[in-house]
Amino acid sequence: MSTKQKRYFLAEEDIPRQWYYIQADMPNKPLPPLNPATKQPMKEEDFYPLFAKELAHQELNTTDAWIDIPEEVRDLYKYYRSTPLVRAYGLEKALGTPAHIYFKNESVSPIGSHKLNSALAQVYYCKQEGITNVTTETGAGQWGAALSYAARVFGIEAAVYQVKISYEQKPYRRSIMQTFGAQVTPSPSMSTRAGKDVLTKDPMNQGSLGTAISEAVELAMTTPNCKYVLGSVLNHVALHQTIIGLEAEKQMEMAGEYPDVVIGCFGGGSNFGGISFPFMRHNIKDGKKTRFIAAEPASCPKLTRGVFQYDFGDLSGLTPLLPMYTLGHNFMPANIHAGGLRYHGAGVIISQLLKDGYMEAVDIQQTETFKSGLIFAKAEGIIPAPESCHAIAAAIREAEKCKETGEEKVILFNLSGHGLIDMSAYDQYLSGSLHDYEVSDEDVQKNVSELEQIIK
């Protein structure tokens, strides 16, 4: 009988009591967000009209490496945490690789993805401040589902703008949000000035996260006792997601190994930062040599082909200017099924870390990601979300290199969510009707040139 251990769990008392904030340990702190009108650095109070005060404080905190997790949030984490660290023996065998492959399985949360880690925290802080309504955007719907559930838990009303193409492609995610009581609107819509402006120019526009953010921010700013919450990009979101990597650290110790490579799919950065930052601190502080790889879609390659530049976080220019790797906020990504990765820019912290050489990025075509997802599903019995398939594809690439060299590297990736509500995408792949998309250098340069004029 085999004695090989497959899964590693933490006892409830060992679930981390603090989040880790990598900004405090970064040799080069990220540049500050700027007020788009004055071009001056934003102060904490400048964020109060949009965010709960504690979240505004967390966003600009560059000195505290450890932030206490509120007990009420940690108690809710216990509904599904710790999530298992899994040794992917089946995938190793299927690939014939000497690599040791592990994945952190965030698909076991109540809504099927890692997004709940930050949703519970953000809504908790809003509730503490007496807020009665929250607004947000969502791409594929994982964040919208998480926010809807968290709002229901804390008795707050939620309004979600879902990118229109995902609203149509993924009707059951919409149903999940509505089941928890959220109001869901396809974006762009005629309910906001931002949405009307987009539809006036392009009545058939299928939307983007940048557009949905504009609508959600506008609604928050024009609705009494309402705050905006978001699922990625900003610093405080990545902070909350470090519960993933902090658990994984302890679980890797249980397995008696330490990762040579850590991989996460990449849209705005919450999932990648969540798994990576706790391990990356050892590279920064202790001289570890772990590689960190962000896997983004080839149709939205901000890390691999974008420019480091101040840009808006949304299409309409309602957000502060953020220092990020970007394709330009006017960039309209192709309608790939990994809706959560269809965003023009990268998070501020990750942009600085990439700029300073602490991490790498790869872009992967849609068909390769689904091919990799099928390999993983057949080997490990879990159908991954299209977003997670990017991390799996990057992990398979690294495992194949080990097969060539004979190295027994330890590879860790984040399985950010399951794909059981994404089967229409798998249907398209299996029928041969799923396409890859190319982004021309001319399109990138055009958007970046426009951006430079706007910033000036």
Coordinates of C-alpha atoms in Angstrom, one line a residue:
M1 CA 0.0 0.0 0.0
S2 CA 1.3 3.5 -0.9
T3 CA 2.3 5.7 2.0
K4 CA 2.7 8.8 -0.1
Q5 CA 0.7 11.8 1.3
K6 CA -1.5 13.5 -1.2
R7 CA -3.0 16.5 0.7
Y8 CA -1.8 18.7 3.5
F9 CA -4.2 20.6 5.9
L10 CA -3.7 23.0 8.8
A11 CA -5.6 22.7 12.0
E12 CA -8.0 25.6 12.6
E13 CA -5.7 27.0 15.3
D14 CA -2.8 27.1 12.8
I15 CA -4.7 29.3 10.2
P16 CA -2.7 32.5 10.0
R17 CA -3.8 35.3 12.3
Q18 CA -2.1 38.1 10.2
W19 CA -1.8 39.0 6.5
Y20 CA 1.6 39.8 5.1
Y21 CA 2.3 43.1 3.5
I22 CA 5.3 42.9 1.2
Q23 CA 5.5 46.7 0.7
A24 CA 7.2 47.0 4.1
D25 CA 10.1 44.8 2.9
M26 CA 10.5 46.0 -0.7
P27 CA 13.8 47.8 -1.3
N28 CA 12.1 50.1 -3.8
K29 CA 8.6 51.1 -2.6
P30 CA 6.0 51.5 -5.3
L31 CA 5.4 55.0 -6.6
P32 CA 2.4 56.7 -5.0
P33 CA -1.0 56.9 -6.7
L34 CA -1.7 60.4 -8.1
N35 CA -4.7 62.7 -8.1
P36 CA -5.6 62.9 -11.8
A37 CA -6.5 66.6 -11.6
T38 CA -3.5 67.8 -9.6
K39 CA -0.9 65.0 -10.4
Q40 CA -0.1 65.1 -6.7
P41 CA 0.3 62.0 -4.5
M42 CA -2.9 60.8 -3.0
K43 CA -3.4 61.0 0.8
E44 CA -5.3 58.4 2.8
E45 CA -8.3 60.7 3.3
D46 CA -8.5 61.2 -0.5
F47 CA -9.7 57.6 -0.7
Y48 CA -12.4 58.0 1.9
P49 CA -15.2 58.9 -0.5
L50 CA -14.6 55.7 -2.4
F51 CA -13.3 53.1 0.2
A52 CA -13.9 52.2 3.8
K53 CA -11.4 54.1 5.9
E54 CA -9.5 51.0 7.1
L55 CA -9.1 49.9 3.5
A56 CA -7.8 53.3 2.5
H57 CA -5.3 53.0 5.4
Q58 CA -4.2 49.6 4.3
E59 CA -3.8 50.8 0.7
L60 CA -1.1 53.3 1.5
N61 CA 0.5 51.5 4.4
T62 CA 4.2 50.9 3.4
T63 CA 5.6 50.3 6.9
D64 CA 3.7 47.5 8.6
A65 CA 4.7 44.0 7.3
W66 CA 2.0 42.2 9.3
I67 CA -1.7 43.3 9.5
D68 CA -4.0 41.5 12.0
I69 CA -6.8 39.6 10.5
P70 CA -10.0 40.6 12.4
E71 CA -11.4 37.7 14.4
E72 CA -14.8 37.9 12.8
V73 CA -13.1 37.5 9.4
R74 CA -10.9 34.7 10.6
D75 CA -13.9 32.9 12.0
L76 CA -15.5 33.1 8.5
Y77 CA -12.3 31.8 6.9
K78 CA -12.7 28.7 9.0
Y79 CA -15.7 27.7 6.9
Y80 CA -13.3 26.7 4.1
R81 CA -9.7 27.3 5.3
S82 CA -7.2 26.0 5.4
T83 CA -7.5 25.0 1.8
P84 CA -5.5 21.9 0.9
L85 CA -2.0 21.9 -0.5
V86 CA -2.0 19.0 -2.9
R87 CA 0.9 17.0 -4.3
A88 CA 0.0 16.5 -8.0
Y89 CA 1.2 12.9 -8.4
G90 CA -1.2 12.3 -11.2
L91 CA 0.0 15.2 -13.2
E92 CA 3.6 14.3 -12.6
K93 CA 2.9 10.8 -13.9
A94 CA 1.0 12.1 -16.9
L95 CA 3.9 14.4 -17.8
G96 CA 6.6 11.9 -17.0
T97 CA 8.5 14.6 -15.2
P98 CA 10.9 14.3 -12.3
A99 CA 9.6 17.6 -10.9
H100 CA 7.6 17.6 -7.7
I101 CA 4.4 19.5 -8.5
Y102 CA 2.1 21.0 -5.8
F103 CA -1.0 23.1 -6.1
K104 CA -2.9 25.2 -3.5
N105 CA -6.6 24.3 -4.1
E106 CA -8.6 27.5 -3.6
S107 CA -11.5 26.1 -5.5
V108 CA -12.9 24.6 -2.3
S109 CA -14.2 27.9 -1.0
P110 CA -18.0 28.3 -0.9
I111 CA -18.1 30.2 -4.2
G112 CA -15.3 28.1 -5.9
S113 CA -12.4 30.5 -6.0
H114 CA -9.8 32.5 -4.0
K115 CA -11.8 35.7 -4.3
L116 CA -13.7 35.2 -1.1
N117 CA -10.5 35.8 1.0
S118 CA -10.7 39.5 0.2
A119 CA -14.5 39.9 -0.2
L120 CA -15.1 38.9 3.4
A121 CA -12.4 41.3 4.6
Q122 CA -13.6 44.3 2.6
V123 CA -17.2 43.9 3.4
Y124 CA -16.4 43.5 7.1
Y125 CA -14.6 46.8 7.1
C126 CA -17.5 48.5 5.3
K127 CA -19.9 47.0 7.9
Q128 CA -17.8 48.3 10.7
E129 CA -18.1 51.8 9.3
G130 CA -21.9 51.6 9.0
I131 CA -21.9 51.3 5.2
T132 CA -25.2 49.9 3.8
N133 CA -24.4 49.4 0.1
V134 CA -21.4 48.3 -1.9
T135 CA -20.7 48.3 -5.6
T136 CA -18.2 46.4 -7.7
E137 CA -17.3 45.0 -11.1
T138 CA -16.6 41.4 -12.1
G139 CA -15.2 39.7 -15.2
A140 CA -15.9 36.0 -15.3
G141 CA -18.0 36.3 -12.1
Q142 CA -15.8 34.8 -9.4
W143 CA -15.3 38.1 -7.7
G144 CA -18.9 39.1 -8.1
A145 CA -20.0 35.8 -6.6
A146 CA -17.6 36.2 -3.7
L147 CA -18.7 39.8 -3.0
S148 CA -22.4 38.9 -3.3
Y149 CA -21.9 36.1 -0.7
A150 CA -19.9 38.3 1.6
A151 CA -22.5 41.1 1.4
R152 CA -25.2 38.7 2.3
V153 CA -23.2 37.4 5.3
F154 CA -22.8 41.0 6.7
G155 CA -26.3 42.2 5.7
I156 CA -25.2 44.8 3.1
E157 CA -26.8 45.4 -0.3
A158 CA -24.5 44.7 -3.3
A159 CA -24.7 45.9 -6.9
V160 CA -22.4 44.2 -9.5
Y161 CA -21.5 45.3 -13.0
Q162 CA -20.5 42.2 -14.9
V163 CA -18.6 42.5 -18.2
K164 CA -21.2 41.9 -20.9
I165 CA -19.4 39.2 -22.8
S166 CA -19.1 37.2 -19.5
Y167 CA -22.6 38.0 -18.5
E168 CA -23.7 36.3 -21.7
Q169 CA -21.1 33.5 -21.7
K170 CA -21.5 32.6 -18.0
P171 CA -25.2 32.9 -17.1
Y172 CA -24.8 30.6 -14.0
R173 CA -22.3 32.9 -12.4
R174 CA -24.9 35.6 -12.8
S175 CA -27.4 33.3 -11.1
I176 CA -25.0 32.7 -8.2
M177 CA -24.8 36.4 -7.6
Q178 CA -28.5 36.8 -7.8
T179 CA -29.1 33.8 -5.5
F180 CA -27.1 35.7 -2.8
G181 CA -29.3 38.8 -3.4
A182 CA -27.0 41.0 -5.5
Q183 CA -28.3 43.3 -8.3
V184 CA -26.3 42.3 -11.5
T185 CA -26.0 44.6 -14.5
P186 CA -24.2 43.8 -17.8
S187 CA -21.5 46.3 -18.5
P188 CA -21.5 48.6 -20.5
S189 CA -25.0 49.6 -19.5
M190 CA -27.2 52.6 -19.8
S191 CA -27.5 53.0 -16.0
T192 CA -24.3 55.2 -15.7
R193 CA -22.8 58.1 -17.7
A194 CA -19.7 56.0 -18.2
G195 CA -21.7 53.1 -19.7
K196 CA -23.7 55.5 -21.9
D197 CA -20.6 57.1 -23.3
V198 CA -19.2 53.7 -24.3
L199 CA -22.4 52.5 -25.9
T200 CA -22.9 55.8 -27.8
K201 CA -19.5 55.3 -29.5
D202 CA -19.9 51.5 -29.9
P203 CA -23.5 50.1 -29.5
M204 CA -22.2 46.5 -29.8
N205 CA -19.4 46.9 -27.3
Q206 CA -19.0 43.6 -25.3
G207 CA -17.3 45.3 -22.3
S208 CA -14.1 45.1 -20.4
L209 CA -13.1 45.2 -16.7
G210 CA -12.0 48.8 -17.2
T211 CA -15.5 49.8 -18.3
A212 CA -17.2 47.8 -15.5
I213 CA -14.9 49.5 -13.0
S214 CA -15.9 53.0 -14.3
E215 CA -19.6 52.1 -13.9
A216 CA -19.2 50.7 -10.4
V217 CA -17.1 53.7 -9.2
E218 CA -19.6 56.1 -10.7
L219 CA -22.5 54.3 -8.9
A220 CA -20.6 54.3 -5.6
M221 CA -19.8 58.1 -5.9
T222 CA -23.4 59.0 -6.6
T223 CA -25.2 56.7 -4.1
P224 CA -25.5 57.7 -0.4
N225 CA -23.8 55.5 2.2
C226 CA -22.2 53.4 -0.5
K227 CA -18.6 52.3 -1.0
Y228 CA -16.7 50.7 -3.9
V229 CA -14.9 47.4 -3.4
L230 CA -12.8 45.5 -5.9
G231 CA -11.4 42.0 -6.4
S232 CA -7.8 42.7 -7.7
V233 CA -5.2 45.3 -8.7
L234 CA -5.1 47.5 -5.5
N235 CA -2.6 46.8 -2.7
H236 CA -5.1 46.0 0.0
V237 CA -6.7 43.2 -2.1
A238 CA -3.3 41.5 -2.6
L239 CA -2.7 41.9 1.2
H240 CA -5.8 39.9 2.1
Q241 CA -5.0 37.2 -0.4
T242 CA -1.6 36.4 1.2
I243 CA -3.6 34.0 3.5
I244 CA -3.0 31.6 0.6
G245 CA 0.8 31.8 0.5
L246 CA 1.1 31.9 4.3
E247 CA -0.9 28.7 4.6
A248 CA 1.1 27.2 1.8
E249 CA 4.4 28.0 3.6
K250 CA 3.3 26.0 6.6
Q251 CA 2.0 23.2 4.4
M252 CA 5.2 23.0 2.3
E253 CA 7.0 22.5 5.7
M254 CA 4.7 19.6 6.4
A255 CA 5.6 18.1 3.1
G256 CA 9.3 18.6 3.8
E257 CA 9.9 20.7 0.7
Y258 CA 10.4 24.3 -0.4
P259 CA 9.3 25.6 -3.9
D260 CA 11.9 26.4 -6.6
V261 CA 9.2 27.9 -8.7
V262 CA 5.9 29.6 -7.7
I263 CA 3.3 30.3 -10.3
G264 CA -0.1 32.1 -10.5
C265 CA -2.4 33.2 -13.3
F266 CA -2.4 36.9 -13.7
G267 CA -5.2 39.4 -14.4
G268 CA -4.7 42.3 -11.9
G269 CA -2.5 40.4 -9.4
S270 CA -4.5 39.3 -6.4
N271 CA -4.2 35.6 -7.0
F272 CA -0.6 35.7 -8.1
G273 CA 0.4 38.0 -5.2
G274 CA -1.6 35.9 -2.7
I275 CA 0.5 32.8 -3.4
S276 CA 3.8 34.5 -4.1
F277 CA 4.3 37.4 -1.7
P278 CA 4.9 35.2 1.5
F279 CA 7.5 33.2 -0.3
M280 CA 9.0 36.2 -2.1
R281 CA 9.8 37.8 1.3
H282 CA 12.5 35.1 1.7
N283 CA 14.1 36.1 -1.6
I284 CA 14.1 39.7 -0.5
K285 CA 15.2 39.2 3.1
D286 CA 17.0 35.8 3.2
G287 CA 18.6 35.4 -0.2
K288 CA 16.4 32.6 -1.4
K289 CA 16.4 32.0 -5.1
T290 CA 12.8 30.9 -5.8
R291 CA 11.5 32.0 -9.2
F292 CA 8.1 33.6 -9.4
I293 CA 6.1 33.4 -12.7
A294 CA 2.9 35.3 -13.5
A295 CA 1.0 33.6 -16.4
E296 CA -1.2 36.1 -18.3
P297 CA -3.2 35.7 -21.5
A298 CA -1.5 36.4 -24.8
S299 CA -4.5 38.5 -25.8
C300 CA -4.0 40.9 -22.8
P301 CA -0.2 40.9 -22.3
K302 CA 0.4 43.9 -20.0
L303 CA 3.4 42.4 -18.1
T304 CA 5.1 41.0 -21.2
R305 CA 4.4 43.7 -23.8
G306 CA 3.0 46.7 -21.9
V307 CA 4.8 49.8 -20.6
F308 CA 5.5 50.9 -17.1
Q309 CA 3.5 54.1 -16.9
Y310 CA 1.0 56.0 -14.8
D311 CA -2.5 55.1 -16.0
F312 CA -6.1 55.0 -14.9
G313 CA -7.5 51.9 -13.4
D314 CA -10.7 52.2 -15.5
L315 CA -11.8 53.2 -19.0
S316 CA -13.4 56.6 -18.1
G317 CA -10.6 58.0 -16.0
L318 CA -12.5 58.0 -12.7
T319 CA -9.8 56.3 -10.6
P320 CA -6.5 57.7 -9.3
L321 CA -3.5 57.4 -11.7
L322 CA -1.6 54.2 -10.8
P323 CA 2.0 53.4 -11.6
M324 CA 1.6 50.1 -13.5
Y325 CA 2.6 48.0 -16.4
T326 CA -0.3 48.8 -18.8
L327 CA -1.6 48.4 -22.3
G328 CA -3.4 51.7 -21.9
H329 CA -6.8 52.0 -20.3
N330 CA -8.5 52.3 -23.7
F331 CA -7.2 48.8 -24.6
M332 CA -10.1 46.5 -25.4
P333 CA -9.1 42.8 -24.8
A334 CA -10.3 40.0 -27.0
N335 CA -13.3 38.0 -25.8
I336 CA -11.4 35.1 -24.3
H337 CA -13.1 32.8 -21.7
A338 CA -10.7 33.7 -18.9
G339 CA -12.8 36.8 -18.2
G340 CA -11.0 37.5 -14.9
L341 CA -7.8 38.1 -16.7
R342 CA -9.1 40.6 -19.3
Y343 CA -7.7 43.7 -17.7
H344 CA -5.4 46.4 -19.2
G345 CA -3.1 47.0 -16.3
A346 CA -1.2 45.2 -13.5
G347 CA -1.3 45.9 -9.8
V348 CA 1.1 48.6 -8.4
I349 CA 3.1 46.3 -6.1
I350 CA 3.5 43.6 -8.8
S351 CA 4.5 46.2 -11.4
Q352 CA 7.3 47.4 -9.1
L353 CA 8.4 43.9 -8.3
L354 CA 8.6 43.0 -12.0
K355 CA 10.5 46.2 -12.8
D356 CA 13.0 45.3 -10.1
G357 CA 13.5 41.7 -11.3
Y358 CA 11.9 39.8 -8.4
M359 CA 9.5 38.0 -10.7
E360 CA 8.9 36.9 -14.3
A361 CA 5.9 36.9 -16.7
V362 CA 4.8 34.7 -19.5
D363 CA 1.9 35.1 -21.9
I364 CA 0.0 32.0 -23.0
Q365 CA -2.5 31.5 -25.9
Q366 CA -6.1 30.4 -25.1
T367 CA -5.9 27.0 -26.7
E368 CA -2.7 26.1 -24.9
T369 CA -4.4 26.9 -21.6
F370 CA -7.4 24.7 -22.2
K371 CA -5.2 21.9 -23.5
S372 CA -3.3 22.1 -20.2
G373 CA -6.5 22.3 -18.3
L374 CA -7.7 19.0 -19.8
I375 CA -4.4 17.3 -19.0
F376 CA -4.7 18.5 -15.4
A377 CA -8.4 17.4 -15.1
K378 CA -7.7 13.9 -16.4
A379 CA -4.8 13.5 -14.1
E380 CA -6.1 15.2 -10.9
G381 CA -9.9 14.9 -11.2
I382 CA -10.5 18.7 -10.9
I383 CA -11.8 20.8 -13.9
P384 CA -10.0 24.1 -13.5
A385 CA -11.3 27.6 -14.2
P386 CA -10.1 29.1 -17.5
E387 CA -8.1 31.6 -15.5
S388 CA -6.4 28.8 -13.5
C389 CA -5.5 27.0 -16.7
H390 CA -2.9 29.7 -17.4
A391 CA -1.1 28.8 -14.2
I392 CA -1.4 25.1 -15.0
A393 CA 0.0 25.7 -18.5
A394 CA 3.0 27.6 -17.1
A395 CA 3.5 24.8 -14.5
I396 CA 3.5 22.2 -17.3
R397 CA 6.1 24.2 -19.2
E398 CA 8.3 24.2 -16.2
A399 CA 7.8 20.5 -15.6
E400 CA 8.6 19.7 -19.2
K401 CA 11.9 21.6 -18.8
C402 CA 12.7 19.4 -15.8
K403 CA 12.0 16.3 -17.9
E404 CA 14.6 17.5 -20.4
T405 CA 17.2 18.3 -17.8
G406 CA 16.4 15.6 -15.2
E407 CA 16.1 18.1 -12.4
E408 CA 13.7 17.4 -9.5
K409 CA 12.6 20.9 -9.0
V410 CA 9.7 21.7 -6.7
I411 CA 6.9 23.6 -8.5
L412 CA 4.0 25.2 -6.7
F413 CA 1.1 26.8 -8.4
N414 CA -2.2 28.3 -7.3
L415 CA -5.4 26.6 -8.5
S416 CA -7.4 29.8 -8.1
G417 CA -10.8 28.3 -8.9
H418 CA -12.8 25.4 -10.4
G419 CA -14.3 25.5 -13.9
L420 CA -17.6 23.7 -13.3
I421 CA -19.5 26.8 -14.3
D422 CA -17.3 27.3 -17.4
M423 CA -18.2 24.1 -19.3
S424 CA -19.4 26.1 -22.3
A425 CA -15.8 27.2 -22.8
Y426 CA -14.7 23.6 -22.6
D427 CA -17.4 22.6 -25.1
Q428 CA -15.9 25.1 -27.5
Y429 CA -12.4 23.9 -27.0
L430 CA -13.4 20.2 -27.4
S431 CA -15.3 21.0 -30.6
G432 CA -12.3 22.9 -32.1
S433 CA -14.1 26.2 -32.2
L434 CA -12.0 28.1 -29.6
H435 CA -9.6 30.6 -31.1
D436 CA -6.3 32.2 -30.2
Y437 CA -5.9 36.0 -30.5
E438 CA -2.9 38.1 -31.5
V439 CA -2.2 41.6 -30.2
S440 CA -0.4 43.6 -32.7
D441 CA 2.5 45.9 -31.8
E442 CA 0.7 48.7 -33.6
D443 CA -2.3 48.3 -31.3
V444 CA -0.1 48.4 -28.2
Q445 CA 1.8 51.4 -29.4
K446 CA -1.3 53.3 -30.4
N447 CA -2.8 52.9 -26.9
V448 CA 0.4 53.8 -25.2
S449 CA 0.8 56.9 -27.3
E450 CA -2.7 58.0 -26.5
L451 CA -2.0 57.3 -22.8
E452 CA 1.1 59.5 -22.8
Q453 CA -1.0 62.4 -24.2
I454 CA -3.7 62.0 -21.6
I455 CA -1.2 61.8 -18.7
K456 CA 0.5 65.0 -19.9

